[in-house]
Amino acid sequence: MVELEMVNGIKIPQIGMGTWQINDKDILQELIKAGQELGYSLIDTAAAYSNEMAIGKAWTQLGIKREDLFLSDKVWNSNRGFEAVQSACRKSLKKLKTDYLDLYLIHWPASPKLYDDWEILNAETWRGMEQLYQEGLVRSIGVCNFKPHHLEALSKTAQVMPMVNQVEFHPGMPQQELITYCRERGIGVEASSPLGNGTVLANAQLKELAKVKKKTVAQICLRYGVEKGLVVLPKTTSPSRLQENLAVYDWELSVEEMRMIDAIPYCGGIGIDPDEVTEFG
Ligand code: A2P
């Protein structure tokens, strides 16, 4: 598995297993088993996915060595703040049956729409993340869905800047400005929903390109993220697709093909603007 290096020197696999909406414990166990055999080590979960316990059971029952996994988890919005994030992390560690996480992320920024004191809330949650990092409960820390203004605000008080920002990225949502912003500051970018939650796979331009390249549309989407230097986190409930989704390294997209994909207009996905969400508080 190709690995990228975060700013703190910790290596992160470039392709990971997304687990949002996958809650069935038998399916998770089957996927983690197949994933290990294929070379996946990064499992991306979140407290809000309600599958931490099933993942904890799966990897321990399968007898996988902890050091062969890269466990990434996210704190939910109800646990913002210095103390709350630390106790949420400890609970997640228990559910995942581990005494450390490889990466711990803030799931959503507190947004100005919902909180007058959004800057303070994010700063305090981040201070708790830094504390967890200092104590060694988490090997790396980061955020999700942070836009440049959330990161700017955080930089006023942060001792350590996020090592990673996980955001929705796929054809039709190329996040060019955000990626440039993060790259200039040493913040790695992770692509969540790299297939637009499946909707992007129906795009006619991508289908045409896939035909020319003799690849699947999913592979075109994943190669697009890989070629941008991102960590990509596709989700699938099928072991054979786990394999298909890894086969994106022995071929490439040309500069023109990358440009063509960059120019595809929005064609589906999750499409939540972190500043517009109110229902996520
Ligand atoms: P399935 O679980 O049936 O494989 P995203 O990663 O952007 O959130 O997209 C997830 C969706 O994409 C799921 O519906 C998943 O369905 C589908 N998917 C994942 N990998 C592939 C693939 N290689 N080919 C087709 N669909 C895929």
Short mmCIF file of N, CA and C in Angstrom, two decimals, residues 5-6 12 19 26 42-43 45 51 59 62 96 108 112 118 125 132 147 149 152 182 188 196 206 217 226 275:
data_model
loop_
_atom_site.label_atom_id
_atom_site.label_comp_id
_atom_site.label_asym_id
_atom_site.label_seq_id
_atom_site.Cartn_x
_atom_site.Cartn_y
_atom_site.Cartn_z
N GLU A 5 3.17 10.88 3.88
CA GLU A 5 3.70 11.26 5.19
C GLU A 5 3.02 12.53 5.68
N MET A 6 2.51 12.49 6.90
CA MET A 6 1.92 13.70 7.46
C MET A 6 3.02 14.60 8.00
N ILE A 12 0.65 7.60 6.50
CA ILE A 12 -0.78 7.27 6.38
C ILE A 12 -1.01 6.58 5.04
N THR A 19 -16.28 3.77 6.10
CA THR A 19 -17.27 2.87 6.73
C THR A 19 -18.61 3.56 7.05
N ASP A 26 -21.45 -8.38 10.67
CA ASP A 26 -20.90 -9.47 9.86
C ASP A 26 -20.26 -8.92 8.57
N LEU A 42 -5.92 1.20 6.60
CA LEU A 42 -6.65 2.37 7.12
C LEU A 42 -8.16 2.08 7.18
N ILE A 43 -8.72 2.14 8.37
CA ILE A 43 -10.17 2.05 8.53
C ILE A 43 -10.63 3.40 9.04
N THR A 45 -13.54 5.58 10.52
CA THR A 45 -14.85 5.54 11.13
C THR A 45 -15.12 6.88 11.83
N ASN A 51 -20.62 2.45 14.38
CA ASN A 51 -20.05 1.12 14.06
C ASN A 51 -18.70 0.89 14.74
N TRP A 59 -11.84 -6.55 14.34
CA TRP A 59 -10.38 -6.69 14.18
C TRP A 59 -9.78 -7.55 15.28
N LEU A 62 -10.68 -11.22 14.51
CA LEU A 62 -9.92 -11.72 13.35
C LEU A 62 -8.45 -11.97 13.69
N LEU A 96 -13.53 0.68 20.21
CA LEU A 96 -12.66 0.16 19.14
C LEU A 96 -11.64 -0.85 19.66
N TRP A 108 -17.13 17.98 12.28
CA TRP A 108 -17.61 19.19 11.61
C TRP A 108 -17.16 20.41 12.40
N PRO A 112 -20.80 29.39 12.02
CA PRO A 112 -21.34 30.68 12.45
C PRO A 112 -22.87 30.71 12.44
N TRP A 118 -18.61 30.36 17.65
CA TRP A 118 -18.07 29.22 16.90
C TRP A 118 -16.54 29.15 16.94
N THR A 125 -12.28 22.83 21.41
CA THR A 125 -12.28 21.42 21.00
C THR A 125 -10.87 21.05 20.53
N LEU A 132 -4.96 15.32 23.86
CA LEU A 132 -4.96 13.87 23.55
C LEU A 132 -3.68 13.49 22.80
N LYS A 147 -13.34 24.76 6.22
CA LYS A 147 -13.03 25.64 5.10
C LYS A 147 -11.89 26.58 5.53
N HIS A 149 -11.66 29.63 6.22
CA HIS A 149 -11.89 30.57 7.33
C HIS A 149 -11.96 29.85 8.68
N GLU A 152 -8.25 29.33 9.39
CA GLU A 152 -7.63 30.62 9.77
C GLU A 152 -7.92 30.92 11.23
N CYS A 182 -4.65 24.15 1.99
CA CYS A 182 -4.13 23.15 2.93
C CYS A 182 -2.68 22.79 2.60
N GLY A 188 -2.50 17.76 5.22
CA GLY A 188 -2.86 16.75 4.22
C GLY A 188 -4.36 16.75 4.00
N GLY A 196 -18.56 10.30 -4.83
CA GLY A 196 -19.78 11.10 -4.69
C GLY A 196 -20.93 10.28 -4.12
N LEU A 206 -17.27 10.80 -17.54
CA LEU A 206 -16.42 9.83 -16.83
C LEU A 206 -16.57 8.44 -17.42
N VAL A 217 -15.40 3.39 -13.88
CA VAL A 217 -15.56 4.81 -13.51
C VAL A 217 -15.06 5.02 -12.07
N VAL A 226 -5.91 10.19 -6.14
CA VAL A 226 -4.53 9.73 -5.90
C VAL A 226 -3.54 10.66 -6.62
N ASP A 275 -20.80 25.54 6.44
CA ASP A 275 -21.32 26.77 7.03
C ASP A 275 -22.84 26.84 6.99
#
